[in-house]
Coordinates of C-alpha atoms in Angstrom, one line a residue:
X89 CA -14.2 -8.5 0.4
X90 CA -11.7 -10.6 2.3
X91 CA -8.8 -9.0 4.1
X92 CA -5.4 -9.6 2.5
X93 CA -2.7 -10.2 5.0
X94 CA 0.9 -11.4 4.8
X95 CA 0.1 -15.1 4.6
X96 CA 2.0 -17.9 6.1
X97 CA 4.1 -15.6 8.3
X98 CA 4.6 -15.7 12.0
X99 CA 2.1 -13.7 14.0
X100 CA 2.8 -10.4 15.9
X101 CA 4.1 -12.3 18.9
X102 CA 6.8 -14.1 17.0
X103 CA 10.4 -14.1 18.4
X104 CA 12.8 -11.3 17.6
X105 CA 14.3 -11.5 14.2
X106 CA 17.7 -13.0 13.6
X107 CA 20.5 -11.0 15.0
X108 CA 18.7 -10.3 18.2
X109 CA 17.2 -7.0 17.1
X110 CA 13.9 -6.0 18.7
X111 CA 10.8 -6.4 16.7
X112 CA 10.0 -3.4 14.6
X113 CA 7.4 -0.8 15.7
X114 CA 5.6 1.8 13.7
X115 CA 8.1 4.4 15.0
X116 CA 11.1 2.4 14.0
X117 CA 9.7 1.8 10.6
X118 CA 8.8 5.5 10.1
X119 CA 12.4 6.5 11.1
X120 CA 13.9 4.0 8.7
X121 CA 11.6 5.1 6.0
X122 CA 12.5 8.7 6.5
X123 CA 16.2 7.8 6.2
X124 CA 15.6 5.7 3.1
X125 CA 13.1 7.8 1.2
X126 CA 14.0 11.2 -0.2
X127 CA 10.9 11.9 -2.4
X128 CA 8.2 9.7 -3.7
X129 CA 8.1 5.9 -3.4
X130 CA 11.1 4.1 -2.2
X131 CA 12.9 1.6 -4.5
X132 CA 11.3 -1.3 -2.5
X133 CA 11.6 -3.6 -5.6
X134 CA 15.4 -3.5 -5.0
X135 CA 15.1 -4.4 -1.3
X136 CA 14.8 -8.0 0.0
X137 CA 15.3 -7.7 3.8
X138 CA 14.3 -10.5 6.2
X139 CA 10.7 -10.8 7.3
X140 CA 10.4 -9.5 10.8
X141 CA 6.8 -10.4 11.7
X142 CA 3.4 -8.6 11.3
X143 CA 2.7 -5.1 12.5
X144 CA -0.8 -4.1 13.6
X145 CA -1.3 -1.7 10.7
X146 CA -4.4 -2.0 8.5
X147 CA -5.5 0.0 5.4
X148 CA -9.3 0.1 5.3
X149 CA -11.3 0.0 2.0
X150 CA -11.8 3.8 2.2
X151 CA -8.0 4.4 2.4
X152 CA -7.8 5.1 6.1
X153 CA -4.6 3.8 7.7
X154 CA -4.9 2.3 11.2
X155 CA -2.2 1.5 13.8
X156 CA -3.3 -0.7 16.8
X157 CA -6.9 -0.2 15.8
X158 CA -6.7 3.6 15.8
X159 CA -6.7 5.8 12.7
X160 CA -3.4 7.3 11.9
X161 CA -4.3 11.0 12.2
X162 CA -1.2 12.5 10.4
X163 CA -1.6 12.2 6.7
X164 CA 2.1 12.7 6.2
X165 CA 2.8 9.6 8.3
X166 CA 0.4 7.5 6.2
X167 CA 2.0 8.9 3.0
X168 CA 5.4 8.0 4.4
X169 CA 4.3 4.4 5.1
X170 CA 2.7 4.2 1.6
X171 CA 6.1 5.1 0.1
X172 CA 7.6 1.8 1.5
X173 CA 4.6 -0.4 0.7
X174 CA 5.3 -3.5 -1.3
X175 CA 3.0 -6.3 -2.6
X176 CA 4.1 -9.9 -2.9
X177 CA 1.3 -12.0 -4.4
X178 CA -1.7 -11.3 -2.2
X179 CA 0.3 -10.1 0.8
X180 CA 1.3 -6.6 1.6
X181 CA 4.4 -5.4 3.5
X182 CA 6.1 -2.3 4.7
X183 CA 9.8 -2.6 3.6
X184 CA 13.0 -0.8 4.5
X185 CA 16.5 -1.9 3.4
X186 CA 16.8 -3.8 6.7
X187 CA 13.3 -5.1 7.7
X188 CA 10.0 -6.3 6.2
X189 CA 6.8 -6.4 8.2
X190 CA 3.4 -7.7 7.1
X191 CA 0.3 -5.5 7.2
X192 CA -3.4 -6.0 6.5
X193 CA -5.1 -4.4 3.4
X194 CA -8.9 -4.7 3.4
X195 CA -9.2 -4.2 -0.4
X196 CA -6.7 -2.0 -2.3
X197 CA -4.0 0.0 -0.5
X198 CA -4.9 3.3 -2.3
X199 CA -8.1 5.1 -3.2
X200 CA -8.2 7.3 -6.4
X201 CA -10.1 10.4 -5.3
X202 CA -9.7 12.6 -8.3
X203 CA -8.9 12.4 -12.0
X204 CA -8.1 14.7 -14.9
X205 CA -8.7 14.1 -18.6
X206 CA -6.4 15.5 -21.3
X207 CA -6.7 15.2 -25.1
X208 CA -9.4 13.6 -27.2
X209 CA -10.0 10.5 -29.1
X210 CA -7.1 8.0 -29.2
X211 CA -4.8 10.7 -27.7
X212 CA -7.0 11.0 -24.6
X213 CA -5.3 10.4 -21.3
X214 CA -6.9 9.9 -17.9
X215 CA -4.7 10.6 -14.9
X216 CA -5.8 9.5 -11.4
X217 CA -4.7 11.0 -8.1
X218 CA -4.9 9.0 -4.8
X219 CA -5.9 10.4 -1.4
X220 CA -2.1 10.3 -0.6
X221 CA -1.1 12.3 -3.6
X222 CA 0.2 9.5 -5.9
X223 CA -0.6 10.0 -9.6
X224 CA -0.9 7.5 -12.4
X225 CA -2.0 7.9 -16.0
X226 CA -4.1 5.0 -17.2
X227 CA -2.4 2.9 -19.9
X228 CA -0.3 -0.3 -20.3
X229 CA 1.8 0.6 -17.2
X230 CA -1.2 1.6 -15.2
X231 CA -4.1 -0.6 -16.3
X232 CA -7.7 -0.2 -15.2
X233 CA -9.7 -3.3 -14.2
X234 CA -13.2 -3.8 -12.9
X235 CA -14.1 -6.5 -10.4
X236 CA -17.6 -7.4 -9.0
X237 CA -18.3 -7.1 -5.3
X238 CA -19.0 -10.7 -4.1
X239 CA -21.9 -9.7 -1.9
X240 CA -23.6 -7.1 -4.0
X241 CA -22.5 -7.7 -7.6
X242 CA -21.6 -4.0 -7.8
X243 CA -18.7 -3.1 -10.1
X244 CA -15.5 -2.0 -8.3
X245 CA -13.0 -0.2 -10.6
X246 CA -9.3 -0.2 -9.9
X247 CA -6.2 1.4 -11.5
X248 CA -2.7 0.2 -10.9
X249 CA -0.6 2.9 -9.2
X250 CA 2.8 1.2 -9.1
X251 CA 4.4 -2.2 -8.9
X252 CA 1.1 -4.2 -8.5
X253 CA -0.3 -1.7 -5.9
X254 CA -3.8 -0.6 -6.9
X255 CA -6.2 2.2 -6.1
X256 CA -9.9 1.6 -5.8
X257 CA -11.5 4.3 -8.0
X258 CA -13.8 6.3 -5.8
X259 CA -17.2 7.0 -7.4

């Protein structure tokens, strides 16, 4: 699959954002996210900060987060970043109340690694859990869709976790 990146935005070597602030780093984003997020996903849908450039963060198809080409080894840091993740069209951003940076997502930003089934018949519910601990029960607010891999034709199932952010359902 093709990589999805914040399209049409200046590259990582773009000038400092308006106001003369230094370009954001992974550390400054993490610090801002810690201040902005108490528990669970941040209310990124309420935030519309200025775009500050791209940050060399990539989410691989298997759900691994990379910074400067190196896997982020602390799961709690990847979870923190995922809490400020926002999708706009086909582009993905890490957003705080004061800055927005583009990142690369190879396929889907999450991977559903477990599920539970409750009930039977029309009352049956399937709840998925991602590798970062997000949970979503399939239904109108969390639809499931199946796409075909372009190269292999293999089915690739997805479930929406929140606000247009999907998880590839691991098989």
